[in-house]
Amino acid sequence: MGQSIAILGSARVITELLERRSAVTSDHPQSVLIPLTGQSGNFSLMPHTPWWQRHRRAFWQFFLPAASEEYRPIQRESTKVFLRKLLDEPEDLVEHIRFSFTAAVVKIVFGLDVADKNDQYIAMMEKDLEAGDAFVSGRYYVEFLPFLRYVPSWVPGAGFQKDFAEWRYAAEWVRNVMVAKTKEGMVDGTTSQSIVAQLLERMDKEDSLDTSEELDIVKNVALTSYAAGADTTYATLQTFFMAMAVNPDVQKKAQAELDAVVGQDRLPDHSDRADLPYINALVKEALRWAPVLPFSIPHGATEDIEYDGYFIPAGTILIPNTWACLHDPEAYPDPDRFMPERFLKNDEVDPDVCDPARFAFGYGRRICPGRYFADASLFINIAMVLHVFNITPPLDKDGHPIPIELKMASSLVSYPEDCRCTIKPRSEHARQLILANAARTDA
C-alpha cells in the first residue's frame, strides 16, 4: 500500500531512534480503526500534537513516582480482596486478576466503589479494553480498505460493525456516565477523592480555561487511565502464576525471603520492598520472560532520518521489537529460562543488568505514564500471593500434574493461552491470615 515500515530489532537502535531522537519519532500512526472503535479519546493513540501534550500533562501529574505512592493503600486493599477470592475460587484466577485491578483503578480514577465482578463499571471498562484487539494487524479488512466502514452491519461479512459499535458505546459510557457519577458524588459526598474529581475541581477554579476542551481532557484522561497499566498488569500476573507453577525452586526462594523479612503474622507491604531483592528480581523477570507487548506500540517518523547508513523517510512507521530486546542472549543469557537470579549480584539487585522496564513500558515520549503505578501493583500482588499461597501445576481428573507449555495468544497484547494452575494456602496459618485481612478490608 506504499507505507514505509521499519522494524527496530535491538536495544541500541531503539535507544538511538526512539529515545535520543524522540523529537522526530514520537508521532503515532493514525488508523481508521481508532475512531471506529471509539478510541479517539485514548490519548496514548493520539498523534504528537499540542492536544496530545495537554492530555499528557494532565495525566502525568497523577502518576509521577511520588503521586503514585498515594495509591498504595488502595492497591494493598484490592490485593487483600484478591487473596480472598483466590482462596474461595482459585479456578477463576484470570477473572480475579481483572476484578482486583479494575476495582482499584475505578476507586483511584473515579472515586467509585465496585460491588462485585458483575458490576457495570467493570463490564464497561473491560469492554472498552477489548477494543485493543482490533489493532492486531490484518484482523479487520477495514484497516486496509477504509471504504468498508460504510458497509451496513446487516451485509454478510460486515459483522465487524457490531464489534465496533459495542466498543464505541463502552468508551462513551466510561467517558460520560462514569465521569458524571463522579460529579454527582462530589455534590452529595458519596465519592472519595479521585483523579477525575481533582481535574473537575481545577476546572471550576480556573475561569480562564476553555471549559468544553478541559472537560474533554478530563474524560479522555479517565478513559486512558485504565488502559495505562491494565494490559501490563493483567498479562504479567498471568505469566507470573504460570512461571511459579513450572519453577518450584524460584517459588521456594521467594517464599524463604518473604518468611525471613516479613514473618508469618502479617502480609508484605510496599515498605518492605527495599528488603526483598529476590522479589524485586522476580518482578523484573516476569516482565522480561514473556513481554506483554512483543512489538510495543508503533511510533511514526515526522522527519527524514539518516541512521547507520539507512535512510528512513518521514511518515515511516517504526515498530520496536521489544521481544528481541528482552530475549537478547548477550543481555540476558539463557533468555528462555525463567531465572530471577540474573538480576542479582551479592544478594542485591544488580544495577549493571538492563532493567526490563526500560522496554516493557514503551519508549521515549511515548513511554507509558502509568508505569510506576503498574510496577507497584505487580510488586504487591506478587509478594502477597507468594507469602500465603503455593502455586503448582494443574491436575488432571486422576490427580496427576498436567504438563505446562508457555504459549502466548496471538494478539496485540500477549497473554498466556493457558495459565491454569493449582493454588492452595501454604498453611492453615496462611489461610487465617488471608481471612483476617479480608475481614478488615470488608469492614
CSV table of C-alpha atoms in Angstrom, one decimal:
chain,number,residue,atom,x,y,z
A,1,MET,CA,0.0,0.0,0.0
A,2,GLY,CA,3.1,2.3,-0.2
A,3,GLN,CA,3.6,2.5,3.5
A,4,SER,CA,7.2,2.5,4.8
A,5,ILE,CA,7.8,0.3,7.9
A,6,ALA,CA,11.0,-0.2,9.8
A,7,ILE,CA,11.4,-2.9,12.5
A,8,LEU,CA,13.8,-1.8,15.2
A,9,GLY,CA,15.4,-5.0,16.3
A,10,SER,CA,17.9,-4.1,19.0
A,11,ALA,CA,18.2,-2.0,22.2
A,12,ARG,CA,20.9,0.1,20.5
A,13,VAL,CA,18.7,1.0,17.6
A,14,ILE,CA,15.6,1.6,19.7
A,15,THR,CA,17.6,3.8,22.1
A,16,GLU,CA,19.0,5.9,19.3
A,17,LEU,CA,15.8,6.4,17.3
A,18,LEU,CA,13.1,6.4,19.9
A,19,GLU,CA,14.9,7.9,22.9
A,20,ARG,CA,17.7,10.2,21.6
A,21,ARG,CA,15.7,11.3,18.5
A,22,SER,CA,12.3,11.3,20.2
A,23,ALA,CA,11.6,14.9,18.9
A,24,VAL,CA,11.0,13.4,15.5
A,25,THR,CA,9.9,9.8,16.3
A,26,SER,CA,7.1,10.4,18.9
A,27,ASP,CA,4.2,10.5,16.5
A,28,HIS,CA,1.6,7.8,16.5
A,29,PRO,CA,0.5,6.3,13.1
A,30,GLN,CA,-3.2,7.1,12.7
A,31,SER,CA,-5.6,4.3,11.7
A,32,VAL,CA,-9.2,4.3,10.6
A,33,LEU,CA,-9.7,1.8,13.5
A,34,ILE,CA,-9.1,4.5,16.1
A,35,PRO,CA,-12.4,6.4,15.6
A,36,LEU,CA,-14.3,3.3,14.6
A,37,THR,CA,-13.5,1.6,17.9
A,38,GLY,CA,-14.2,4.6,20.0
A,39,GLN,CA,-10.6,5.2,20.8
A,40,SER,CA,-10.2,8.8,19.6
A,41,GLY,CA,-10.2,9.9,23.2
A,42,ASN,CA,-7.4,7.5,24.2
A,43,PHE,CA,-4.5,9.9,24.3
A,44,SER,CA,-2.0,7.1,24.1
A,45,LEU,CA,-3.2,6.7,20.4
A,46,MET,CA,-3.2,10.4,19.6
A,47,PRO,CA,-0.7,12.0,17.2
A,48,HIS,CA,2.1,14.0,18.6
A,49,THR,CA,0.4,17.4,18.8
A,50,PRO,CA,-0.2,20.2,21.4
A,51,TRP,CA,-3.6,18.5,22.0
A,52,TRP,CA,-1.8,15.3,23.0
A,53,GLN,CA,0.6,17.2,25.1
A,54,ARG,CA,-2.2,18.8,27.1
A,55,HIS,CA,-3.6,15.3,27.9
A,56,ARG,CA,-0.1,14.0,28.8
A,57,ARG,CA,0.4,16.9,31.3
A,58,ALA,CA,-3.0,16.3,32.9
A,59,PHE,CA,-2.3,12.6,33.3
A,60,TRP,CA,1.4,12.8,34.4
A,61,GLN,CA,0.7,14.9,37.5
A,62,PHE,CA,-1.2,12.0,39.0
A,63,PHE,CA,1.2,9.2,38.0
A,64,LEU,CA,4.6,10.5,38.8
A,65,PRO,CA,6.5,8.4,41.3
A,66,ALA,CA,5.6,10.5,44.3
A,67,ALA,CA,1.9,10.7,43.3
A,68,SER,CA,1.7,7.0,42.6
A,69,GLU,CA,2.7,6.3,46.2
A,70,GLU,CA,-0.6,7.9,47.4
A,71,TYR,CA,-2.5,5.0,45.7
A,72,ARG,CA,-0.6,2.2,47.6
A,73,PRO,CA,-3.3,1.9,50.3
A,74,ILE,CA,-5.9,1.2,47.7
A,75,GLN,CA,-3.6,-1.3,45.9
A,76,ARG,CA,-2.9,-3.1,49.1
A,77,GLU,CA,-6.6,-3.4,50.0
A,78,SER,CA,-7.6,-4.6,46.5
A,79,THR,CA,-4.8,-7.2,46.7
A,80,LYS,CA,-6.2,-8.5,50.0
A,81,VAL,CA,-9.6,-8.9,48.3
A,82,PHE,CA,-7.8,-10.7,45.5
A,83,LEU,CA,-6.2,-13.2,48.0
A,84,ARG,CA,-9.6,-13.9,49.5
A,85,LYS,CA,-11.1,-14.5,46.0
A,86,LEU,CA,-8.2,-16.9,45.2
A,87,LEU,CA,-8.8,-18.7,48.5
A,88,ASP,CA,-12.5,-19.2,47.7
A,89,GLU,CA,-12.4,-19.8,43.9
A,90,PRO,CA,-8.8,-20.5,42.8
A,91,GLU,CA,-10.1,-21.8,39.4
A,92,ASP,CA,-11.2,-18.3,38.4
A,93,LEU,CA,-7.7,-16.8,38.5
A,94,VAL,CA,-7.9,-14.7,35.4
A,95,GLU,CA,-11.3,-13.2,36.4
A,96,HIS,CA,-10.0,-12.4,39.9
A,97,ILE,CA,-6.9,-10.6,38.4
A,98,ARG,CA,-9.1,-8.4,36.3
A,99,PHE,CA,-11.5,-7.6,39.1
A,100,SER,CA,-8.8,-6.7,41.6
A,101,PHE,CA,-7.0,-4.3,39.2
A,102,THR,CA,-10.2,-2.8,37.8
A,103,ALA,CA,-11.7,-2.2,41.2
A,104,ALA,CA,-8.5,-0.3,42.3
A,105,VAL,CA,-8.5,1.8,39.2
A,106,VAL,CA,-12.2,2.7,39.4
A,107,LYS,CA,-11.6,3.9,43.0
A,108,ILE,CA,-8.4,5.9,42.2
A,109,VAL,CA,-9.6,7.4,38.9
A,110,PHE,CA,-13.3,8.0,39.7
A,111,GLY,CA,-13.6,7.6,43.5
A,112,LEU,CA,-16.3,4.9,43.0
A,113,ASP,CA,-16.7,1.6,44.7
A,114,VAL,CA,-17.1,-1.6,42.7
A,115,ALA,CA,-19.6,-4.1,44.2
A,116,ASP,CA,-18.6,-7.4,42.6
A,117,LYS,CA,-17.3,-9.0,39.4
A,118,ASN,CA,-20.6,-8.3,37.6
A,119,ASP,CA,-20.5,-4.6,38.4
A,120,GLN,CA,-21.4,-2.4,35.4
A,121,TYR,CA,-18.3,-0.3,35.9
A,122,ILE,CA,-16.1,-3.3,35.4
A,123,ALA,CA,-18.1,-4.6,32.5
A,124,MET,CA,-17.9,-1.4,30.6
A,125,MET,CA,-14.2,-0.7,31.3
A,126,GLU,CA,-13.3,-4.2,30.2
A,127,LYS,CA,-15.4,-3.9,27.1
A,128,ASP,CA,-13.6,-0.7,26.2
A,129,LEU,CA,-10.2,-2.5,26.8
A,130,GLU,CA,-11.3,-5.2,24.3
A,131,ALA,CA,-11.0,-2.6,21.5
A,132,GLY,CA,-7.3,-3.2,21.6
A,133,ASP,CA,-7.8,-6.5,19.9
A,134,ALA,CA,-8.9,-4.6,16.7
A,135,PHE,CA,-5.4,-3.2,16.3
A,136,VAL,CA,-3.8,-6.6,15.6
A,137,SER,CA,-2.7,-6.1,12.0
A,138,GLY,CA,-4.9,-7.9,9.5
A,139,ARG,CA,-7.7,-8.7,11.9
A,140,TYR,CA,-10.2,-6.4,10.2
A,141,TYR,CA,-10.0,-5.7,6.4
A,142,VAL,CA,-11.4,-2.2,7.0
A,143,GLU,CA,-7.9,-1.2,8.3
A,144,PHE,CA,-6.6,-1.6,4.7
A,145,LEU,CA,-9.9,-0.9,2.9
A,146,PRO,CA,-11.3,2.1,4.7
A,147,PHE,CA,-14.4,2.4,2.5
A,148,LEU,CA,-15.7,-0.8,4.3
A,149,ARG,CA,-16.6,1.4,7.2
A,150,TYR,CA,-19.7,2.5,5.3
A,151,VAL,CA,-21.0,-1.1,4.8
A,152,PRO,CA,-24.1,-1.7,6.9
A,153,SER,CA,-23.8,-4.3,9.6
A,154,TRP,CA,-26.5,-6.5,8.1
A,155,VAL,CA,-24.4,-7.1,4.9
A,156,PRO,CA,-22.8,-10.5,5.0
A,157,GLY,CA,-19.1,-10.2,6.1
A,158,ALA,CA,-19.8,-6.9,7.9
A,159,GLY,CA,-20.1,-8.4,11.4
A,160,PHE,CA,-17.2,-6.2,12.5
A,161,GLN,CA,-19.6,-3.3,12.6
A,162,LYS,CA,-21.3,-4.9,15.7
A,163,ASP,CA,-18.0,-5.2,17.4
A,164,PHE,CA,-17.1,-1.6,16.7
A,165,ALA,CA,-20.5,-0.3,17.9
A,166,GLU,CA,-20.1,-2.1,21.2
A,167,TRP,CA,-16.6,-0.7,21.7
A,168,ARG,CA,-17.7,2.8,20.8
A,169,TYR,CA,-20.6,2.6,23.3
A,170,ALA,CA,-18.4,1.3,26.1
A,171,ALA,CA,-15.8,4.1,25.5
A,172,GLU,CA,-18.5,6.8,25.6
A,173,TRP,CA,-20.1,5.2,28.6
A,174,VAL,CA,-16.8,5.4,30.5
A,175,ARG,CA,-16.2,9.0,29.3
A,176,ASN,CA,-19.6,10.3,30.1
A,177,VAL,CA,-21.5,8.1,32.6
A,178,MET,CA,-18.6,7.4,34.9
A,179,VAL,CA,-17.4,11.0,34.9
A,180,ALA,CA,-21.0,12.1,35.6
A,181,LYS,CA,-21.2,9.7,38.5
A,182,THR,CA,-18.1,11.2,40.0
A,183,LYS,CA,-19.6,14.7,39.6
A,184,GLU,CA,-22.7,13.6,41.4
A,185,GLY,CA,-20.7,12.0,44.2
A,186,MET,CA,-18.8,15.3,44.6
A,187,VAL,CA,-22.0,17.1,45.2
A,188,ASP,CA,-23.7,14.6,47.6
A,189,GLY,CA,-20.4,13.4,49.3
A,190,THR,CA,-20.7,9.8,48.2
A,191,THR,CA,-17.4,9.5,46.3
A,192,SER,CA,-13.9,9.7,47.7
A,193,GLN,CA,-11.2,12.0,46.4
A,194,SER,CA,-10.1,10.9,42.9
A,195,ILE,CA,-8.2,11.9,39.8
A,196,VAL,CA,-11.4,12.9,38.0
A,197,ALA,CA,-12.6,14.9,41.0
A,198,GLN,CA,-9.3,16.8,41.2
A,199,LEU,CA,-9.4,17.7,37.5
A,200,LEU,CA,-13.0,18.8,37.7
A,201,GLU,CA,-12.2,21.0,40.8
A,202,ARG,CA,-9.4,22.6,38.9
A,203,MET,CA,-11.7,23.4,36.0
A,204,ASP,CA,-14.1,25.1,38.4
A,205,LYS,CA,-11.4,27.3,39.9
A,206,GLU,CA,-9.7,28.4,36.7
A,207,ASP,CA,-12.1,30.6,34.8
A,208,SER,CA,-9.6,31.2,32.0
A,209,LEU,CA,-9.8,27.6,30.9
A,210,ASP,CA,-11.9,26.6,27.8
A,211,THR,CA,-14.4,24.5,29.8
A,212,SER,CA,-15.5,22.3,26.9
A,213,GLU,CA,-11.9,21.4,25.9
A,214,GLU,CA,-10.9,20.9,29.5
A,215,LEU,CA,-13.9,18.6,30.1
A,216,ASP,CA,-12.9,16.6,27.1
A,217,ILE,CA,-9.4,16.2,28.5
A,218,VAL,CA,-10.9,15.1,31.9
A,219,LYS,CA,-13.0,12.4,30.1
A,220,ASN,CA,-10.1,11.3,27.9
A,221,VAL,CA,-7.7,11.0,30.8
A,222,ALA,CA,-10.3,9.0,32.7
A,223,LEU,CA,-10.7,6.7,29.6
A,224,THR,CA,-7.0,6.2,29.2
A,225,SER,CA,-6.1,5.8,32.9
A,226,TYR,CA,-7.5,2.2,33.0
A,227,ALA,CA,-5.6,1.1,29.9
A,228,ALA,CA,-2.4,2.7,31.1
A,229,GLY,CA,-1.5,-0.2,33.3
A,230,ALA,CA,-4.2,-2.8,32.7
A,231,ASP,CA,-2.6,-4.9,30.0
A,232,THR,CA,0.8,-5.0,31.6
A,233,THR,CA,-0.6,-5.9,35.0
A,234,TYR,CA,-3.1,-8.5,33.7
A,235,ALA,CA,-0.8,-10.3,31.4
A,236,THR,CA,2.3,-10.2,33.6
A,237,LEU,CA,0.4,-11.5,36.6
A,238,GLN,CA,-0.9,-14.4,34.5
A,239,THR,CA,2.6,-15.1,33.3
A,240,PHE,CA,3.8,-15.0,36.9
A,241,PHE,CA,1.4,-17.7,38.0
A,242,MET,CA,2.4,-19.9,35.2
A,243,ALA,CA,6.1,-19.3,35.8
A,244,MET,CA,5.7,-20.3,39.5
A,245,ALA,CA,3.8,-23.5,38.6
A,246,VAL,CA,6.7,-24.7,36.5
A,247,ASN,CA,9.6,-23.2,38.6
A,248,PRO,CA,9.1,-24.5,42.1
A,249,ASP,CA,12.7,-23.7,43.1
A,250,VAL,CA,12.1,-20.0,42.2
A,251,GLN,CA,8.9,-20.0,44.3
A,252,LYS,CA,10.7,-21.5,47.3
A,253,LYS,CA,13.5,-19.0,47.2
A,254,ALA,CA,11.0,-16.1,47.0
A,255,GLN,CA,8.9,-17.6,49.9
A,256,ALA,CA,12.0,-18.1,52.0
A,257,GLU,CA,12.9,-14.4,51.6
A,258,LEU,CA,9.4,-13.3,52.5
A,259,ASP,CA,9.4,-15.5,55.6
A,260,ALA,CA,12.7,-14.1,56.7
A,261,VAL,CA,11.8,-10.4,56.1
A,262,VAL,CA,8.1,-10.2,56.7
A,263,GLY,CA,7.5,-13.1,59.1
A,264,GLN,CA,4.4,-15.3,59.4
A,265,ASP,CA,2.0,-12.9,61.2
A,266,ARG,CA,1.4,-10.2,58.6
A,267,LEU,CA,1.2,-9.6,54.8
A,268,PRO,CA,4.0,-7.9,52.9
A,269,ASP,CA,3.8,-4.2,52.3
A,270,HIS,CA,5.3,-1.7,49.8
A,271,SER,CA,7.5,-0.6,52.6
A,272,ASP,CA,9.2,-4.0,52.6
A,273,ARG,CA,10.3,-3.7,49.0
A,274,ALA,CA,13.9,-2.4,49.7
A,275,ASP,CA,14.5,-5.5,51.8
A,276,LEU,CA,13.1,-8.0,49.3
A,277,PRO,CA,15.7,-8.1,46.5
A,278,TYR,CA,14.7,-11.6,45.2
A,279,ILE,CA,11.0,-10.5,44.9
A,280,ASN,CA,12.2,-7.4,43.0
A,281,ALA,CA,14.2,-9.6,40.7
A,282,LEU,CA,11.2,-11.9,40.2
A,283,VAL,CA,9.0,-8.9,39.2
A,284,LYS,CA,11.7,-7.9,36.6
A,285,GLU,CA,11.9,-11.4,35.3
A,286,ALA,CA,8.1,-11.7,35.0
A,287,LEU,CA,8.2,-8.5,32.8
A,288,ARG,CA,11.1,-9.9,30.7
A,289,TRP,CA,10.2,-13.5,30.2
A,290,ALA,CA,7.0,-13.1,28.2
A,291,PRO,CA,6.7,-9.4,27.1
A,292,VAL,CA,3.1,-8.1,27.2
A,293,LEU,CA,3.6,-6.1,24.0
A,294,PRO,CA,6.1,-8.1,21.9
A,295,PHE,CA,6.3,-5.3,19.3
A,296,SER,CA,5.2,-2.4,21.6
A,297,ILE,CA,3.2,0.5,20.2
A,298,PRO,CA,4.3,1.8,16.8
A,299,HIS,CA,5.9,5.2,16.5
A,300,GLY,CA,5.9,7.4,13.5
A,301,ALA,CA,8.8,9.5,12.0
A,302,THR,CA,7.8,13.1,11.4
A,303,GLU,CA,11.0,14.0,9.5
A,304,ASP,CA,13.5,12.2,7.3
A,305,ILE,CA,16.1,10.3,9.3
A,306,GLU,CA,19.6,9.0,8.4
A,307,TYR,CA,20.9,6.4,10.8
A,308,ASP,CA,23.8,3.9,10.4
A,309,GLY,CA,23.7,4.0,6.6
A,310,TYR,CA,19.9,3.8,6.4
A,311,PHE,CA,17.5,6.4,5.1
A,312,ILE,CA,14.2,6.5,6.9
A,313,PRO,CA,11.7,8.8,5.2
A,314,ALA,CA,9.2,10.9,7.1
A,315,GLY,CA,6.0,9.0,7.6
A,316,THR,CA,7.7,5.7,8.2
A,317,ILE,CA,6.1,3.5,10.9
A,318,LEU,CA,8.7,2.5,13.4
A,319,ILE,CA,8.0,-0.8,15.2
A,320,PRO,CA,10.2,-1.7,18.2
A,321,ASN,CA,10.8,-5.4,18.6
A,322,THR,CA,10.6,-5.5,22.4
A,323,TRP,CA,10.6,-9.3,22.4
A,324,ALA,CA,14.0,-9.4,20.7
A,325,CYS,CA,15.5,-6.9,23.2
A,326,LEU,CA,14.2,-8.8,26.2
A,327,HIS,CA,15.4,-12.1,24.8
A,328,ASP,CA,18.8,-10.9,23.7
A,329,PRO,CA,21.3,-13.6,25.0
A,330,GLU,CA,24.0,-11.0,25.3
A,331,ALA,CA,22.0,-9.0,27.7
A,332,TYR,CA,20.1,-11.9,29.3
A,333,PRO,CA,22.0,-15.3,29.0
A,334,ASP,CA,19.8,-18.3,28.5
A,335,PRO,CA,16.8,-16.0,27.8
A,336,ASP,CA,14.1,-18.6,27.6
A,337,ARG,CA,14.7,-19.7,31.2
A,338,PHE,CA,12.8,-18.0,34.0
A,339,MET,CA,15.6,-17.0,36.3
A,340,PRO,CA,15.3,-14.0,38.6
A,341,GLU,CA,18.9,-14.6,39.7
A,342,ARG,CA,20.1,-12.9,36.5
A,343,PHE,CA,19.2,-9.5,38.1
A,344,LEU,CA,21.1,-10.2,41.4
A,345,LYS,CA,24.6,-9.8,42.5
A,346,ASN,CA,25.8,-10.4,46.1
A,347,ASP,CA,22.1,-10.7,47.1
A,348,GLU,CA,21.2,-7.3,45.8
A,349,VAL,CA,19.6,-6.1,42.6
A,350,ASP,CA,22.5,-5.7,40.1
A,351,PRO,CA,22.3,-2.2,38.5
A,352,ASP,CA,24.5,-3.3,35.6
A,353,VAL,CA,21.8,-5.7,34.3
A,354,CYS,CA,19.4,-3.9,32.0
A,355,ASP,CA,16.1,-3.3,33.7
A,356,PRO,CA,13.3,-4.9,31.6
A,357,ALA,CA,11.0,-1.9,32.5
A,358,ARG,CA,13.1,0.0,30.0
A,359,PHE,CA,11.5,-1.9,27.3
A,360,ALA,CA,8.2,-3.2,28.7
A,361,PHE,CA,6.6,0.2,29.2
A,362,GLY,CA,7.3,1.8,25.8
A,363,TYR,CA,9.9,4.3,24.7
A,364,GLY,CA,10.8,8.0,24.5
A,365,ARG,CA,8.0,10.5,24.8
A,366,ARG,CA,5.5,7.6,24.3
A,367,ILE,CA,6.6,5.7,27.4
A,368,CYS,CA,3.7,4.5,29.5
A,369,PRO,CA,2.9,7.2,32.1
A,370,GLY,CA,1.2,4.6,34.3
A,371,ARG,CA,4.4,2.5,34.6
A,372,TYR,CA,5.1,3.4,38.3
A,373,PHE,CA,1.5,2.5,39.3
A,374,ALA,CA,1.7,-0.8,37.3
A,375,ASP,CA,5.1,-1.7,38.8
A,376,ALA,CA,3.8,-1.1,42.4
A,377,SER,CA,0.7,-3.1,41.6
A,378,LEU,CA,2.8,-6.0,40.3
A,379,PHE,CA,5.1,-6.0,43.3
A,380,ILE,CA,2.4,-6.0,46.0
A,381,ASN,CA,0.4,-8.7,44.2
A,382,ILE,CA,3.4,-11.0,43.6
A,383,ALA,CA,4.7,-10.5,47.2
A,384,MET,CA,1.3,-11.1,48.9
A,385,VAL,CA,0.4,-14.1,46.7
A,386,LEU,CA,3.7,-15.9,47.3
A,387,HIS,CA,3.6,-15.2,51.1
A,388,VAL,CA,0.3,-17.1,51.5
A,389,PHE,CA,-0.1,-19.4,48.6
A,390,ASN,CA,1.7,-22.3,46.9
A,391,ILE,CA,1.3,-22.5,43.1
A,392,THR,CA,1.7,-25.8,41.4
A,393,PRO,CA,0.8,-27.3,38.0
A,394,PRO,CA,-2.8,-28.1,37.3
A,395,LEU,CA,-4.0,-31.6,37.9
A,396,ASP,CA,-5.9,-34.0,35.6
A,397,LYS,CA,-9.0,-35.9,36.7
A,398,ASP,CA,-6.8,-38.6,38.2
A,399,GLY,CA,-4.8,-36.1,40.3
A,400,HIS,CA,-1.7,-36.2,38.1
A,401,PRO,CA,0.1,-33.0,37.1
A,402,ILE,CA,-0.7,-31.6,33.6
A,403,PRO,CA,2.4,-30.6,31.7
A,404,ILE,CA,2.5,-26.8,31.1
A,405,GLU,CA,3.9,-25.2,27.9
A,406,LEU,CA,4.3,-21.5,27.5
A,407,LYS,CA,2.1,-20.5,24.5
A,408,MET,CA,1.2,-16.8,24.1
A,409,ALA,CA,-2.1,-15.7,22.5
A,410,SER,CA,-1.7,-14.1,19.1
A,411,SER,CA,-3.0,-10.6,19.8
A,412,LEU,CA,-1.7,-7.0,20.2
A,413,VAL,CA,-1.3,-7.8,24.0
A,414,SER,CA,0.3,-11.2,24.6
A,415,TYR,CA,-1.4,-13.3,27.2
A,416,PRO,CA,-0.6,-16.9,28.1
A,417,GLU,CA,-3.1,-19.1,26.3
A,418,ASP,CA,-3.4,-21.4,29.3
A,419,CYS,CA,-2.4,-20.3,32.8
A,420,ARG,CA,-4.2,-23.0,34.7
A,421,CYS,CA,-2.6,-23.9,38.0
A,422,THR,CA,-3.3,-25.2,41.4
A,423,ILE,CA,-3.4,-22.5,44.1
A,424,LYS,CA,-3.5,-23.6,47.7
A,425,PRO,CA,-2.7,-21.8,51.0
A,426,ARG,CA,0.8,-22.6,52.3
A,427,SER,CA,-0.6,-23.5,55.7
A,428,GLU,CA,-3.6,-23.1,58.0
A,429,HIS,CA,-1.9,-20.1,59.5
A,430,ALA,CA,-1.7,-18.6,56.0
A,431,ARG,CA,-5.4,-19.2,55.4
A,432,GLN,CA,-6.3,-17.5,58.6
A,433,LEU,CA,-4.1,-14.5,57.6
A,434,ILE,CA,-5.9,-14.2,54.3
A,435,LEU,CA,-9.3,-14.3,56.1
A,436,ALA,CA,-8.3,-11.8,58.8
A,437,ASN,CA,-7.0,-9.3,56.3
A,438,ALA,CA,-10.0,-9.7,54.0
A,439,ALA,CA,-12.3,-9.1,57.0
A,440,ARG,CA,-10.6,-5.9,57.9
A,441,THR,CA,-10.9,-4.8,54.3
A,442,ASP,CA,-14.7,-5.5,54.3
A,443,ALA,CA,-15.1,-3.6,57.5
